[in-house]
Coordinates of C-alpha atoms in Angstrom, one line a residue:
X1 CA -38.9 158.6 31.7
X2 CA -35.4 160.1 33.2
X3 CA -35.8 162.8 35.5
X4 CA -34.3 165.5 33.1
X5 CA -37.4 165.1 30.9
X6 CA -39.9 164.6 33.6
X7 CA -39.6 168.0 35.7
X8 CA -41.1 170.1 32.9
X9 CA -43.4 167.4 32.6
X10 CA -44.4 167.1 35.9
X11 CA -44.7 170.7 36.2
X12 CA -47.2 170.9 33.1
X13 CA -49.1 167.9 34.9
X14 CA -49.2 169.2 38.2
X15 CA -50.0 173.0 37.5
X16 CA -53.5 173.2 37.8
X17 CA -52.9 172.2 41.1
X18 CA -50.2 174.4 42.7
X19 CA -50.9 177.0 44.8
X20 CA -50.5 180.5 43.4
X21 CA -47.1 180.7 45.0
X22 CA -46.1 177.4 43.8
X23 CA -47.4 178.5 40.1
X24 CA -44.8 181.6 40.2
X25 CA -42.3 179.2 41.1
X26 CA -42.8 176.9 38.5
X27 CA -43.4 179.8 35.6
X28 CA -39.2 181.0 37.1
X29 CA -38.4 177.6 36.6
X30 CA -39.3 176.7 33.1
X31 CA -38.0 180.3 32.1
X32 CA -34.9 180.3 34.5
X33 CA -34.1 176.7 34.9
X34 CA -30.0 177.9 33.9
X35 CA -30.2 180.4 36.9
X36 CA -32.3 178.4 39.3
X37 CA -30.0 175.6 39.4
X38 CA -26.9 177.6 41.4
X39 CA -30.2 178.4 43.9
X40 CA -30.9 176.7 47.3
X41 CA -34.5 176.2 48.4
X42 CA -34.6 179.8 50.7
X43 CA -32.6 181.6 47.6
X44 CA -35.0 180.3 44.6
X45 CA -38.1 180.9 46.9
X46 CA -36.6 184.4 47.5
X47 CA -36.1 185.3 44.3
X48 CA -39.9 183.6 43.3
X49 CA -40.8 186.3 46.6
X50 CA -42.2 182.9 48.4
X51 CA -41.4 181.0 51.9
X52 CA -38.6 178.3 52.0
X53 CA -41.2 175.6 52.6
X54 CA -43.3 176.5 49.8
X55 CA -40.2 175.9 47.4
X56 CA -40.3 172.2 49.6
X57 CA -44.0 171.7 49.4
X58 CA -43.6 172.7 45.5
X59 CA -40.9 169.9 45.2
X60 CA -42.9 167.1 47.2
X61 CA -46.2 168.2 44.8
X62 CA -44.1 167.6 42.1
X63 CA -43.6 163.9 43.3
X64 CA -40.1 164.6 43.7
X65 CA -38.7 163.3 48.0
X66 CA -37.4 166.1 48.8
X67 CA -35.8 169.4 47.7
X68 CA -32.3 167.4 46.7
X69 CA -34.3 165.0 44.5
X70 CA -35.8 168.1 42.9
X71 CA -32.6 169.7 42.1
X72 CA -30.6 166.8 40.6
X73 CA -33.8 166.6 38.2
X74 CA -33.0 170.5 37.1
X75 CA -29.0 169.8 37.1
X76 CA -30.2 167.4 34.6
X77 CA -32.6 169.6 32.9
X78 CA -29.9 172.3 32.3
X79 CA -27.4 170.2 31.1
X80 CA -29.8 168.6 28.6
X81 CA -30.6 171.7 27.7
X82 CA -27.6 173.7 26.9
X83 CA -24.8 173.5 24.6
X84 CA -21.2 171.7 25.6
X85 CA -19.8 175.6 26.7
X86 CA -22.7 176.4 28.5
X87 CA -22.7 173.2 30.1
X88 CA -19.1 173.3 31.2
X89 CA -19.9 177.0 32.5
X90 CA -22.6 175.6 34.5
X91 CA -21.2 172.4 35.9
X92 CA -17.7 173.6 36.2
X93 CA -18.0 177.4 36.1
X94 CA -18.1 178.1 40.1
X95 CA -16.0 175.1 40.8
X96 CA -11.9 176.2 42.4
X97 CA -9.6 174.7 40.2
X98 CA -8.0 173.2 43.1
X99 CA -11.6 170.7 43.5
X100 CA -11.9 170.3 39.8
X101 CA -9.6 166.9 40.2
X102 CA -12.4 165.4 42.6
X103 CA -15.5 167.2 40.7
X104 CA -14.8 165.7 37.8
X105 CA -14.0 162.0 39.6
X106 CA -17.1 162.1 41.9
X107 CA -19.3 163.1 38.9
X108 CA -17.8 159.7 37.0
X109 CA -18.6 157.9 40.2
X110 CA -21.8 159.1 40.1
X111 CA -22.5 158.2 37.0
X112 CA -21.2 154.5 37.3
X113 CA -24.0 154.2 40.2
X114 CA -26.6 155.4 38.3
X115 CA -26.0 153.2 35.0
X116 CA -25.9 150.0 37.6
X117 CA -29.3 151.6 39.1
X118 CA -31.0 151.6 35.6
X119 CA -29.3 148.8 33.5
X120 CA -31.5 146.3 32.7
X121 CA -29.9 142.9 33.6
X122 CA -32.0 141.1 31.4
X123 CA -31.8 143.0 28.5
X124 CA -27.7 142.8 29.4
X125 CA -27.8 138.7 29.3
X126 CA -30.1 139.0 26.2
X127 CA -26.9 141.6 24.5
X128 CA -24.3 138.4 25.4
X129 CA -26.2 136.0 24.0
X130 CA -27.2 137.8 20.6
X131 CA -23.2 138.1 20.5
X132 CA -22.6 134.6 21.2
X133 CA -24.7 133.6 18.6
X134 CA -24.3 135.4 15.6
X135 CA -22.0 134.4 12.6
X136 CA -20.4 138.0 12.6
X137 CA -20.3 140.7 14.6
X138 CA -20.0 144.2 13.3
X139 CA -19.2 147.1 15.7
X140 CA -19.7 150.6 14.9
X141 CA -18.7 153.6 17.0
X142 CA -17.5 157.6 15.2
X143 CA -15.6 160.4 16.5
X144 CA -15.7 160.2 20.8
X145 CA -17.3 156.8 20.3
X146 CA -14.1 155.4 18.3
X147 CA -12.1 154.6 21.1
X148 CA -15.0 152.4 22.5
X149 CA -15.5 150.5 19.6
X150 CA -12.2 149.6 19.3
X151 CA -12.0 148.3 22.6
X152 CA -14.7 145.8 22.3
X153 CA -13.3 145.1 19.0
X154 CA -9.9 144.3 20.5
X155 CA -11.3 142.1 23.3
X156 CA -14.2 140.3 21.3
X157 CA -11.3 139.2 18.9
X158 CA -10.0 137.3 21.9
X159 CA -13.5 135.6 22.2
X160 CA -15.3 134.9 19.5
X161 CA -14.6 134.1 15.6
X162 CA -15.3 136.9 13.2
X163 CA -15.9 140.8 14.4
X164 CA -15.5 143.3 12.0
X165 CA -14.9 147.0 13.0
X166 CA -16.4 149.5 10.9
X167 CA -13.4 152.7 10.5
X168 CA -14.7 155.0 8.6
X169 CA -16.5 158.4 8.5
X170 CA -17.9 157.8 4.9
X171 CA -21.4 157.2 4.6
X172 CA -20.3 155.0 1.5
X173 CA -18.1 153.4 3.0
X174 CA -19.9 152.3 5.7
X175 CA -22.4 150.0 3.5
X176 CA -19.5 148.8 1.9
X177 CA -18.5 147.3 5.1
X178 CA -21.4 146.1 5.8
X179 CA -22.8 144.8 2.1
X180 CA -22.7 141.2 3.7
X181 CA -24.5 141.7 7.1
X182 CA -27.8 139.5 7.2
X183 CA -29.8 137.7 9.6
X184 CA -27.2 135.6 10.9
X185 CA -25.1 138.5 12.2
X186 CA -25.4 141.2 14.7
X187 CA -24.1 144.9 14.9
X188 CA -23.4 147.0 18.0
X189 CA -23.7 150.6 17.6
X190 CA -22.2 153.0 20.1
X191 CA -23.0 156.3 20.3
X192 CA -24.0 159.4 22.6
X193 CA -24.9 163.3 22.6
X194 CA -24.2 164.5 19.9
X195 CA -25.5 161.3 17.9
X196 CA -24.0 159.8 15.3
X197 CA -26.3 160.2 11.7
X198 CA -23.7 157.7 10.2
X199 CA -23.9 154.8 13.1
X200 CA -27.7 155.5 13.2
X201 CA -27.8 155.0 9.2
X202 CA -25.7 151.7 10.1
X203 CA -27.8 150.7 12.4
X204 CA -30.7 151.1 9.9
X205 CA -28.9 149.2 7.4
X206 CA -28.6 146.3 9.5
X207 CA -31.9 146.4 10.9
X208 CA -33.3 146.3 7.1
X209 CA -31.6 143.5 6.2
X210 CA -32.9 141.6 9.7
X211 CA -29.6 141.4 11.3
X212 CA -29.4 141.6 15.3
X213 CA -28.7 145.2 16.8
X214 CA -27.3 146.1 20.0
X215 CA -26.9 149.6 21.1
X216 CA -24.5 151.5 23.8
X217 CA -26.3 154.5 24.1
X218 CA -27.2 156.9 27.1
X219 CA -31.1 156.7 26.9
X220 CA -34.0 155.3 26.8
X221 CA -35.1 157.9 24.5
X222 CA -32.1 158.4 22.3
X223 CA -32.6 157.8 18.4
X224 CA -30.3 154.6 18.8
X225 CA -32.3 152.3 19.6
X226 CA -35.0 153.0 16.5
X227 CA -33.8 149.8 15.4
X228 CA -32.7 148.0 18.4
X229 CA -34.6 145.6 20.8
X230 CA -31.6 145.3 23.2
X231 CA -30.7 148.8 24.1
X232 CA -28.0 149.0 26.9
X233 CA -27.9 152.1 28.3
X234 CA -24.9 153.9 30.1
X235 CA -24.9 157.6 31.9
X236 CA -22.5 160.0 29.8
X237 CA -23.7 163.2 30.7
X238 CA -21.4 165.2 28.7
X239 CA -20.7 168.3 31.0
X240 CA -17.7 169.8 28.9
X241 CA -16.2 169.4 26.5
X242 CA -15.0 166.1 27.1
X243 CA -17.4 163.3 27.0
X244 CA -17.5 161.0 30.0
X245 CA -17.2 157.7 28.5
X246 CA -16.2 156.3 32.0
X247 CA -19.8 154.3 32.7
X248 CA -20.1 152.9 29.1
X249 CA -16.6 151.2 29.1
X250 CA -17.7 149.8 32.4
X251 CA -20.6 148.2 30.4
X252 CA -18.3 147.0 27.8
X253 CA -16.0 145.6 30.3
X254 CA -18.7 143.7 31.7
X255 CA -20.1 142.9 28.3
X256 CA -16.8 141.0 27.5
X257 CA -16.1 139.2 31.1
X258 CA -19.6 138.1 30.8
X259 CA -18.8 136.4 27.3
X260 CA -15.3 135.2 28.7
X261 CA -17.5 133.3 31.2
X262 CA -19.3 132.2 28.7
X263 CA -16.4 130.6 27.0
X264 CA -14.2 130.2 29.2
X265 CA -11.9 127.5 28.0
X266 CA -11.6 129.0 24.1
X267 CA -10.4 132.5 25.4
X268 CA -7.7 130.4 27.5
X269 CA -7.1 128.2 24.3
X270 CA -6.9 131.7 22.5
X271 CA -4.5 133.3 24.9
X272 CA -2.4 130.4 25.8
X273 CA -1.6 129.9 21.5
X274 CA -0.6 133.8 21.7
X275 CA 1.6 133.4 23.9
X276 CA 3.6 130.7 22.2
X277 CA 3.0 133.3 19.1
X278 CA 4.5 136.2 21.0
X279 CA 7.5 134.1 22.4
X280 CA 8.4 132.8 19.1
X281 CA 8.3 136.0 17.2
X282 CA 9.8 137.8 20.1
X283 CA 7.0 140.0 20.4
X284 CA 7.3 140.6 24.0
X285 CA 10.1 140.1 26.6
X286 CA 10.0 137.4 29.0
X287 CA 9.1 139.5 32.0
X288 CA 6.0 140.6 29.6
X289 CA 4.8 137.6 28.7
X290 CA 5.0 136.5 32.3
X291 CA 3.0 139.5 33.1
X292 CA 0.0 138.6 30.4
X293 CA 0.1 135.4 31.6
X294 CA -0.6 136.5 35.2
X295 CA -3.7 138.6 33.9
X296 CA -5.1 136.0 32.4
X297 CA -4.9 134.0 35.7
X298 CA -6.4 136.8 37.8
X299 CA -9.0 136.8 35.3
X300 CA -9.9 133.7 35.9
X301 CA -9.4 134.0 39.9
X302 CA -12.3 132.2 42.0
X303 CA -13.1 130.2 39.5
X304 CA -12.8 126.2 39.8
X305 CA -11.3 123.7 37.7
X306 CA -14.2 122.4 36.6
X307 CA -15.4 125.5 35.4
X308 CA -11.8 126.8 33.6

């Protein structure tokens, strides 16, 4: 369970045995929590009308290591909580516009560290093998999502046979796509606050007729992975109104190295017939070409013969 969820929880759990101090402090807390969060320790117990070390004593009763570990949980229970403008006012609100550059960079960061704290690796090799295995691959990702999917549609082109990205916002349309998809094939479903109905419905679809599915979602507890024994999960933490998609195309980049590894000598094959395409059809200028062709060496950097 993610910290957001587990405060109130913890505070329902650990009530009967606060302290009568402690139990005002968790009632303003659970009616407050968009007000406590701008509060230090000595403010919130000041404005509970308790000591400083009773608002640290209520955090370690909670299970929680300290007062810091306390308050990321209710930064994370207030933006859970409130919608995108509220969520911006909160996270952003108090911020000089002259820091927003590094806010907004530092909060990515963080969120990169905590998706590589929490991804399971297992359930990550078990996502690249599922790909590597199926007949087809279907990827489905709406509205913020979109650009996501149609990065890992791009890159899986270069790797394996047959991937079909789903484009469209019709319900209808969307079985259409999909009226083939059986047990041989696989579908990876991106989405994040607010979920997609359609890519859940997909999802569903797939899952019904036994087909693999994969989500790229932000939680263990999001409706995405209903149908999905390999969930991989990646921080978004929308805290505007722009969605931070920065830790789930670090996934997908590793998702796709990982596969490259995996066949190694078929994406060189792949990329080393493109080129000839692109020189012949004068897709690209020399110095281009020369420049893809140094990429796909630094790709590969570290890497022995024997293993390109």
């Amino acid at each position: 369970m993610e910290q957001s969820e587990n405060l109130l929880t913890r505070i329902n759990q650990q009530y009967g045995k606060l302290s009568k101090g402690q139990k005002r402090l968790a009632a303003y807390i659970t009616d407050n929590y968009d007000k406590a969060v701008f509060l230090t320790a000595a403010k919130l117990g000041s404005e509970v009308g308790v000591s400083e070390s009773t608002t640290v004593r209520f955090a370690a009763q909670l299970g929680y290591q300290g007062f810091p570990e306390f308050h990321r949980a209710l930064e994370e229970l207030v933006i859970n909580k409130l919608n995108s403008i509220q969520r911006m006012e909160v996270t952003y609100g108090r911020v000089p516009q002259a820091e927003i550059l590094d806010k907004v960079l530092q909060a990515d960061i963080d969120k990169i560290k905590l998706t590589m704290e929490h991804l399971d690796h297992e359930i990550f090799d078990q996502a690249v093998e599922t790909i590597l295995q199926a007949k087809t691959i279907y990827i489905i990702g709406i509205r913020s999502c979109a650009p996501l999917a149609h990065f890992l549609s791009f890159y899986l082109n270069l790797v394996v046979d047959d991937v079909r990205l789903i484009q469209t916002n019709s319900a209808s349309e969307i079985f259409e796509q999909m009226i083939r998809i059986n047990e041989k094939d696989v579908i990876i479903g991106i989405s994040f606050p607010r979920y997609s109905m359609h890519t859940l419905k997909a999802m569903e679809f797939a899952n019904n007729r036994n087909a693999k599915v994969i989500t790229l979602t932000d939680s263990i507890h999001s409706p995405m992975n209903l149908y999905s024994s390999c969930n991989l999960i990646a921080r978004s933490d929308m805290a505007s109104i722009v969605d931070s998609l920065v830790a789930p195309l670090s996934v997908i980049n590793a998702l796709v190295v990982a596969l490259c590894m995996k066949k190694q000598q078929e994406v060189v094959d792949t990329l080393e017939s493109m080129e000839k395409i692109w020189d012949e059809y004068k897709v690209y200028s020399n110095d281009e070409i020369n420049s893809i062709d140094d990429s796909v060496k630094l790709s590969f950097a570290g890497l022995g013969e024997d293993d390109v």
